[in-house]
Structures are given as structure tokens and as C-alpha cells.
Short mmCIF file of C-alpha atoms in Angstrom, two decimals:
data_model
loop_
_atom_site.label_atom_id
_atom_site.label_comp_id
_atom_site.label_asym_id
_atom_site.label_seq_id
_atom_site.Cartn_x
_atom_site.Cartn_y
_atom_site.Cartn_z
CA UNK N 14 0.05 -0.13 0.16
CA UNK N 15 1.07 3.43 -0.74
CA UNK N 16 -0.17 6.98 0.49
CA UNK N 17 -0.70 9.56 -1.95
CA UNK N 18 -0.43 13.09 -1.02
CA UNK N 19 -0.81 16.28 -3.54
CA UNK N 20 2.00 17.58 -5.44
CA UNK N 21 2.61 21.12 -3.59
CA UNK N 22 1.98 24.10 -5.45
CA UNK N 23 4.70 26.04 -4.19
CA UNK N 24 8.43 24.88 -2.54
CA UNK N 25 10.66 27.13 -0.81
CA UNK N 26 14.56 26.49 0.54
CA UNK N 27 16.51 27.78 3.65
CA UNK N 28 19.69 26.78 3.84
CA UNK N 29 20.94 27.14 7.65
CA UNK N 30 24.82 27.96 7.57
CA UNK N 31 27.36 26.20 10.53
CA UNK N 32 30.97 26.00 11.91
CA UNK N 33 30.76 21.99 11.65
CA UNK N 34 28.65 18.72 10.51
CA UNK N 35 28.41 18.15 13.87
CA UNK N 36 26.98 21.46 14.79
CA UNK N 37 24.77 21.00 11.91
CA UNK N 38 23.58 17.11 12.93
CA UNK N 39 23.23 18.99 16.86
CA UNK N 40 21.07 21.60 15.13
CA UNK N 41 18.95 18.64 13.10
CA UNK N 42 16.29 17.15 15.41
CA UNK N 43 15.27 20.87 16.30
CA UNK N 44 15.09 21.63 12.69
CA UNK N 45 12.53 18.66 12.24
CA UNK N 46 9.80 20.45 14.52
CA UNK N 47 10.17 23.01 11.64
CA UNK N 48 7.65 21.05 9.23
CA UNK N 49 10.04 21.14 6.32
CA UNK N 50 9.41 18.35 4.18
CA UNK N 51 13.23 17.61 3.77
CA UNK N 52 16.55 18.38 5.68
CA UNK N 53 19.64 17.58 4.15
CA UNK N 54 23.40 18.42 5.57
CA UNK N 55 26.24 19.27 3.00
CA UNK N 56 29.67 19.32 4.03
CA UNK N 57 32.56 21.74 3.55
CA UNK N 58 34.62 19.64 1.23
CA UNK N 59 31.74 19.61 -1.33
CA UNK N 60 32.01 23.20 -0.87
CA UNK N 61 35.50 23.92 -1.30
CA UNK N 62 35.45 21.41 -3.97
CA UNK N 63 31.80 23.12 -5.79
CA UNK N 64 34.38 27.01 -4.99
CA UNK N 65 37.62 25.52 -6.90
CA UNK N 66 35.12 24.37 -10.02
CA UNK N 67 35.37 26.49 -13.34
CA UNK N 68 31.37 24.66 -13.96
CA UNK N 69 30.42 24.97 -10.76
CA UNK N 70 31.52 27.83 -8.92
CA UNK N 71 28.85 29.92 -8.90
CA UNK N 72 26.74 27.40 -7.70
CA UNK N 73 28.01 28.49 -4.23
CA UNK N 74 28.08 31.93 -4.68
CA UNK N 75 25.42 31.73 -1.99
CA UNK N 76 26.93 30.51 1.21
CA UNK N 77 27.99 33.10 3.54
CA UNK N 78 31.13 32.64 4.97
CA UNK N 79 33.69 29.74 5.76
CA UNK N 80 30.47 27.85 6.44
CA UNK N 81 31.46 24.08 8.04
CA UNK N 82 28.03 22.83 6.55
CA UNK N 83 24.88 23.41 5.11
CA UNK N 84 21.58 22.68 6.79
CA UNK N 85 19.35 22.78 3.82
CA UNK N 86 15.62 22.40 4.62
CA UNK N 87 12.78 21.97 1.75
CA UNK N 88 9.35 23.71 2.71
CA UNK N 89 5.94 23.43 0.94
CA UNK N 90 2.99 25.73 0.67
CA UNK N 91 -0.15 26.27 -1.37
CA UNK N 92 0.34 30.12 -1.74
CA UNK N 93 3.42 32.83 -1.96
CA UNK N 94 2.70 34.33 1.42
CA UNK N 95 2.38 30.95 3.89
CA UNK N 96 5.88 29.60 1.64
CA UNK N 97 8.00 32.91 2.42
CA UNK N 98 6.68 33.34 6.33
CA UNK N 99 7.27 29.73 6.77
CA UNK N 100 10.89 30.29 5.27
CA UNK N 101 11.37 33.61 7.53
CA UNK N 102 9.94 31.17 11.00
CA UNK N 103 12.88 28.98 10.56
CA UNK N 104 15.72 31.85 10.12
CA UNK N 105 14.23 33.15 13.33
CA UNK N 106 14.21 30.67 14.95
CA UNK N 107 17.18 28.57 14.25
CA UNK N 108 19.51 31.70 13.60
CA UNK N 109 21.21 32.50 17.50
CA UNK N 110 24.40 32.42 18.98
CA UNK N 111 23.76 28.32 19.42
CA UNK N 112 22.64 27.60 16.55
CA UNK N 113 22.94 28.43 12.88
CA UNK N 114 25.30 32.03 12.38
CA UNK N 115 23.72 32.71 8.56
CA UNK N 116 20.59 31.81 6.47
CA UNK N 117 19.86 31.87 3.22
CA UNK N 118 16.35 31.62 2.13
CA UNK N 119 14.44 31.40 -1.25
CA UNK N 120 11.11 30.87 -2.89
CA UNK N 121 12.81 31.06 -6.40
CA UNK N 122 12.75 28.32 -8.58
CA UNK N 123 15.40 28.75 -10.56
CA UNK N 124 17.42 29.90 -7.37
CA UNK N 125 16.47 26.69 -5.20
CA UNK N 126 17.58 24.32 -8.36
CA UNK N 127 21.22 26.28 -8.13
CA UNK N 128 21.34 25.47 -4.16
CA UNK N 129 20.36 21.98 -4.94
CA UNK N 130 22.64 21.44 -7.52
CA UNK N 131 25.71 22.03 -4.92
CA UNK N 132 23.82 19.02 -3.23
CA UNK N 133 23.40 16.91 -6.64
CA UNK N 134 27.24 17.44 -7.94
CA UNK N 135 29.26 16.37 -4.50
CA UNK N 136 29.86 12.85 -5.39
CA UNK N 137 31.01 13.52 -8.76
CA UNK N 138 33.02 17.14 -7.37
CA UNK N 139 34.53 14.47 -4.23
CA UNK N 140 35.49 11.73 -6.70
CA UNK N 141 37.38 14.56 -9.32
CA UNK N 142 40.21 14.90 -6.56
CA UNK N 143 43.21 14.44 -8.11
CA UNK N 144 45.67 10.95 -6.57
CA UNK N 145 45.23 7.49 -6.18
CA UNK N 146 43.78 8.46 -2.47
CA UNK N 147 39.88 9.05 -3.06
CA UNK N 148 36.60 8.77 -0.87
CA UNK N 149 35.06 5.62 -2.00
CA UNK N 150 32.23 4.39 -0.62
CA UNK N 151 32.58 1.35 2.04
CA UNK N 152 31.14 3.11 4.89
CA UNK N 153 28.35 5.29 3.28
CA UNK N 154 25.33 4.69 3.42
CA UNK N 155 25.07 4.15 7.58
CA UNK N 156 21.68 5.60 9.26
CA UNK N 157 21.33 6.50 13.03
CA UNK N 158 18.41 7.86 14.92
CA UNK N 159 18.30 11.88 14.23
CA UNK N 160 18.78 12.35 17.68
CA UNK N 161 22.10 10.61 18.28
CA UNK N 162 23.42 11.86 14.89
CA UNK N 163 25.40 14.40 16.43
CA UNK N 164 27.46 12.25 18.38
CA UNK N 165 27.57 9.32 15.89
CA UNK N 166 29.37 11.57 13.61
CA UNK N 167 31.76 13.04 16.21
CA UNK N 168 32.69 9.86 17.13
CA UNK N 169 32.70 8.11 13.25
CA UNK N 170 35.35 11.20 12.32
CA UNK N 171 37.55 10.39 15.47
CA UNK N 172 37.92 6.74 14.06
CA UNK N 173 38.84 8.37 10.40
CA UNK N 174 41.53 10.89 11.83
CA UNK N 175 42.54 8.11 14.43
CA UNK N 176 43.54 6.25 10.80
CA UNK N 177 44.85 9.82 9.25
CA UNK N 178 42.85 10.27 7.05
CA UNK N 179 39.53 12.54 6.61
CA UNK N 180 35.86 12.13 4.84
CA UNK N 181 33.33 14.07 3.23
CA UNK N 182 29.36 14.05 4.88
CA UNK N 183 26.18 14.56 3.42
CA UNK N 184 23.11 12.66 3.30
CA UNK N 185 19.63 12.97 4.60
CA UNK N 186 19.56 14.02 8.11
CA UNK N 187 16.25 14.35 8.82
CA UNK N 188 15.71 10.69 8.92
CA UNK N 189 19.79 10.28 9.84
CA UNK N 190 21.29 8.62 7.09
CA UNK N 191 24.72 10.35 6.01
CA UNK N 192 26.51 8.96 2.86
CA UNK N 193 30.48 9.41 4.99
CA UNK N 194 33.27 8.53 2.65
CA UNK N 195 36.76 8.31 4.58
CA UNK N 196 39.41 8.80 1.71
CA UNK N 197 41.72 6.22 0.77
CA UNK N 198 44.18 4.33 -1.58
CA UNK N 199 42.90 0.98 -2.35
CA UNK N 200 45.91 0.52 -5.11
CA UNK N 201 47.94 -0.30 -1.90
CA UNK N 202 48.52 -3.17 0.63
CA UNK N 203 48.27 -0.53 3.16
CA UNK N 204 45.15 1.29 1.89
CA UNK N 205 42.88 -1.15 1.60
CA UNK N 206 44.37 -2.42 4.80
CA UNK N 207 42.90 0.97 5.92
CA UNK N 208 39.72 1.29 4.76
CA UNK N 209 39.10 -2.52 6.41
CA UNK N 210 39.39 -1.34 9.84
CA UNK N 211 37.69 1.55 9.14
CA UNK N 212 34.61 -0.13 8.07
CA UNK N 213 35.21 -2.91 10.90
CA UNK N 214 35.07 0.36 13.21
CA UNK N 215 31.81 2.14 11.73
CA UNK N 216 30.18 -1.07 12.09
CA UNK N 217 30.44 -1.64 15.13
CA UNK N 218 29.91 2.01 16.10
CA UNK N 219 26.78 1.55 14.10
CA UNK N 220 25.53 -1.24 16.52
CA UNK N 221 26.18 0.66 19.54
CA UNK N 222 23.80 3.31 18.40
CA UNK N 223 21.24 1.25 17.25
CA UNK N 224 21.21 1.98 13.44
CA UNK N 225 21.68 0.23 10.14
CA UNK N 226 25.06 -0.22 7.85
CA UNK N 227 22.66 0.31 5.14
CA UNK N 228 20.50 3.17 5.00
CA UNK N 229 18.94 4.04 2.00
CA UNK N 230 21.07 1.88 -0.24
CA UNK N 231 20.62 -1.96 0.07
CA UNK N 232 23.06 -4.34 0.94
CA UNK N 233 23.49 -8.03 -1.18
CA UNK N 234 24.80 -10.90 0.89
CA UNK N 235 27.36 -13.12 -0.85
#
């Protein structure tokens, strides 16, 4: 059985700016109370790659300052005044010293498409990283309860840092499903060992947080 819902007449998006991915994740439970249709996270790695790319640089013009992460909230409405009011409420509540430092919102369809294009282009931009070390998919579909997401990301990043590398983050904050890609060079034995070690430790972490190793993309048994 499926539940059908009307196609929204109007859409808008608010891009909340945070200093780090963890801060954006910590704000997610509150953001979930604001009636958004979707809540996505884009980290500074993707923003930086976008700004460095000749073909995509102008897409990141809306990002203010050195954002560590964006929390993108999409909202629906049946009339323009309602839509604008919803976006204004999000900004009024979430932009404050202990949360977002800025918010950029729009009801313009073309501008929304440009903002979401940063999210859509993220994977391609990440994989274009020069050199043999790449942010490949091997722990990129973990999911935990949204209220535990910030603590999970802190622990996940600590594992990655302990292995001398870094990771890119993007995904569906609203459901706690983050696509995190640690950078490794699997062309070397050392890199392959690092990948296996990170995967093993992350698997244990997911179990500890009551999450799933395959939150969205599914998995196959061999």
C-alpha cells in the first residue's frame, strides 16, 4: 500500500549555515519540528570542491563565509505568503549564537535549483579529487536515529582521524542517514588495510548507536 499526497503548489528552501557538520547534526532534531519536507546536509569539503571547479564555482555564491556545513530545509506551501512566512520562521528560530550563524532562503524556483545543484554535484566533485586516494563508498550508507546523529558523527570522524585520513559528509539528516566517504588509496596494501579497519570500527559504532549499515541503498549477501 502507498499513501498518495498532493503535489505541492510552491516550494522554498532555507540554507542554514553552521561552523561544522557536528553542529548541523546537533541542530537537526530542532529543525525537524519546523515542518520541513526534507532536511539535507552538505559539508565544507563539497562546498570547497564546488568553489574550486570552474564549471560549478558560481553555484556556491549563496554560501556565506566559511561554512563547515549547510543544513538545507525544503518547505512546501499552497500560496506565496505562506511559503515566505514559513521560511522566515525557520530563520528567526534557528539563527542564533548557539545554532546557525546565517540563513539564506529563497522561493525562486531557478535559485532553488542552483542551490540543490551543489548537493547533486557533490559525489562527482568528490570523486574528481586528484591522485589515487579517493573518497570511495564502503561505509557511506550508515543511518542512526536523528537525535543521536551528532554524537555518532563525532565518533565516526574520530575513527577516520585516528587512521590518518579525512572524510566527506552529505546526506539525509532528517532520517539520520549520512553518506560519509573516508579518503583512502585502495591501490596500496596499506590503503586497503586502512579501509578494512575503518569499516570494522564503523560497523561496531553503528551497532552501538542502534543504527543500520545500509540505511538507504540496501545490501547484498555473498
